[in-house]
Short mmCIF file of C-alpha atoms in Angstrom, two decimals:
data_model
loop_
_atom_site.label_atom_id
_atom_site.label_comp_id
_atom_site.label_asym_id
_atom_site.label_seq_id
_atom_site.Cartn_x
_atom_site.Cartn_y
_atom_site.Cartn_z
CA MET A 1 102.15 80.85 105.95
CA THR A 2 101.85 84.23 104.28
CA THR A 3 103.63 86.97 106.24
CA ALA A 4 103.60 90.75 106.38
CA ARG A 5 106.85 90.69 104.39
CA ASP A 6 105.10 88.75 101.60
CA ILE A 7 102.38 91.34 101.10
CA MET A 8 104.14 94.60 102.02
CA HIS A 9 105.35 97.21 99.60
CA PRO A 10 109.14 97.21 100.18
CA GLY A 11 111.33 100.28 100.19
CA ALA A 12 109.23 102.51 102.41
CA GLN A 13 110.98 105.66 103.56
CA TRP A 14 110.95 107.46 106.90
CA ILE A 15 110.53 111.17 107.26
CA PRO A 16 112.41 112.69 110.21
CA ALA A 17 110.17 114.16 112.90
CA ASN A 18 111.89 117.53 112.50
CA GLU A 19 111.15 117.73 108.74
CA THR A 20 108.60 120.34 107.66
CA LEU A 21 105.26 119.43 106.15
CA ASP A 22 106.01 121.17 102.85
CA ARG A 23 109.04 118.90 102.45
CA ALA A 24 106.93 115.90 103.50
CA ALA A 25 104.39 116.74 100.78
CA GLN A 26 107.18 116.98 98.22
CA LEU A 27 108.54 113.59 99.29
CA MET A 28 105.06 112.06 99.08
CA ARG A 29 104.71 113.39 95.54
CA GLN A 30 108.17 112.11 94.60
CA LEU A 31 107.49 108.64 96.03
CA ASN A 32 103.85 108.61 94.85
CA VAL A 33 102.55 107.72 98.32
CA GLY A 34 99.90 109.15 100.59
CA ALA A 35 101.60 108.42 103.91
CA LEU A 36 105.06 108.46 105.44
CA PRO A 37 106.22 106.89 108.70
CA ILE A 38 107.73 109.50 111.02
CA ALA A 39 111.06 108.65 112.65
CA ASP A 40 112.46 110.16 115.83
CA SER A 41 116.14 111.00 116.24
CA ASN A 42 116.88 107.31 116.98
CA GLU A 43 115.12 106.20 113.78
CA ARG A 44 112.25 104.74 115.77
CA LEU A 45 108.67 104.99 114.60
CA CYS A 46 106.90 107.86 116.34
CA GLY A 47 103.96 108.35 114.00
CA ILE A 48 102.49 108.24 110.51
CA LEU A 49 101.95 111.37 108.45
CA THR A 50 99.27 111.30 105.76
CA ASP A 51 98.47 113.71 102.97
CA ARG A 52 95.13 114.24 104.72
CA ASP A 53 96.97 115.23 107.93
CA ILE A 54 98.82 117.93 106.02
CA VAL A 55 95.66 119.31 104.42
CA ILE A 56 93.24 119.03 107.35
CA GLY A 57 95.61 119.41 110.29
CA CYS A 58 97.80 122.16 108.88
CA VAL A 59 96.65 123.98 105.74
CA ALA A 60 92.93 124.05 106.59
CA MET A 61 93.79 125.32 110.06
CA GLY A 62 95.62 128.29 108.54
CA HIS A 63 99.10 127.08 109.48
CA ASP A 64 102.16 127.35 107.26
CA PRO A 65 103.39 123.87 106.17
CA ALA A 66 106.90 125.31 105.97
CA GLN A 67 106.73 126.00 109.73
CA VAL A 68 105.01 122.85 111.01
CA THR A 69 106.99 119.63 111.38
CA ALA A 70 106.02 116.00 110.89
CA GLY A 71 106.65 115.49 114.59
CA ASP A 72 104.11 118.20 115.41
CA MET A 73 101.49 116.07 113.64
CA ALA A 74 102.45 112.76 115.30
CA LYS A 75 99.71 111.82 117.75
CA GLY A 76 99.08 108.74 119.81
CA THR A 77 100.90 105.44 119.70
CA PRO A 78 101.89 104.43 116.17
CA ARG A 79 100.83 100.97 115.07
CA TRP A 80 103.22 98.64 113.26
CA ILE A 81 103.74 94.96 112.50
CA ASP A 82 106.78 92.71 112.52
CA ALA A 83 107.83 91.52 109.06
CA GLY A 84 107.46 87.88 110.10
CA SER A 85 103.90 88.24 111.39
CA ASP A 86 101.17 86.18 109.78
CA VAL A 87 98.67 87.97 107.52
CA ASP A 88 95.92 87.27 110.06
CA MET A 89 97.88 89.38 112.56
CA VAL A 90 98.21 92.15 109.96
CA LEU A 91 94.45 92.13 109.43
CA GLN A 92 93.75 92.07 113.17
CA GLU A 93 96.04 95.06 113.74
CA MET A 94 94.54 97.09 110.91
CA GLN A 95 90.94 96.15 111.70
CA GLY A 96 91.31 96.56 115.45
CA HIS A 97 92.65 100.08 115.11
CA GLN A 98 90.75 101.01 111.92
CA ILE A 99 93.91 101.92 110.03
CA ARG A 100 94.57 101.77 106.31
CA ARG A 101 98.37 101.78 106.30
CA LEU A 102 100.70 99.74 108.47
CA PRO A 103 104.50 100.07 108.71
CA VAL A 104 106.41 96.79 108.62
CA ILE A 105 109.39 96.61 110.99
CA GLU A 106 112.26 94.11 111.13
CA ASN A 107 115.07 94.35 113.69
CA LYS A 108 113.73 97.76 114.75
CA ARG A 109 114.06 99.10 111.20
CA LEU A 110 111.41 100.03 108.66
CA VAL A 111 111.38 97.53 105.78
CA GLY A 112 108.04 98.28 104.13
CA MET A 113 104.44 99.43 104.34
CA ILE A 114 101.18 97.59 103.91
CA SER A 115 98.37 99.60 102.34
CA GLU A 116 94.89 98.92 101.03
CA ALA A 117 96.36 98.29 97.58
CA ASP A 118 98.71 95.63 98.97
CA LEU A 119 95.80 93.88 100.67
CA ALA A 120 93.74 94.00 97.47
CA GLN A 121 96.55 92.31 95.54
CA HIS A 122 97.21 89.52 98.03
CA LEU A 123 94.02 88.64 99.88
CA SER A 124 90.89 86.73 99.00
CA ASP A 125 87.66 88.57 98.30
CA GLU A 126 86.29 87.32 101.61
CA GLN A 127 89.28 88.65 103.56
CA ILE A 128 89.07 92.02 101.82
CA HIS A 129 85.33 92.25 102.46
CA ALA A 130 85.79 91.56 106.17
CA TRP A 131 88.65 94.07 106.37
CA VAL A 132 86.62 96.82 104.67
CA GLU A 133 83.65 96.24 106.97
CA GLN A 134 85.84 96.63 110.05
CA VAL A 135 88.12 99.47 108.96
CA TYR A 136 85.43 101.66 107.45
CA ALA A 137 82.81 100.91 110.12
CA THR A 138 81.48 103.90 112.00
CA PRO A 139 82.49 103.60 115.67
#
């Protein structure tokens, strides 16, 4: 059985909810990623911050990214998957919620992220095709 741990990109990093968006953008550049999980004060997942969130939800709205925090951008219930979950569960979670990045949690701690690139490297063409149809479908 292939698990989330088998296909994830290990070494994902949290960004604290109280960290500013300019610092988040710098960390994204440093890590060469387009998304960061947001952690609350108890190091629990409270959201995902994307580069698009920073641009569309902050800069394009005329806000100062040095004054807006990652926590300000966290909306809704964050989705995640347990490291031991089967790949079919990963795909169901991502397809069901039309998300492109999924934090991987083990013992209540972040251990990795699954992105489109990870799926492309580990799944069959048929699985990728079905995933793309669901995630990019217009609701």
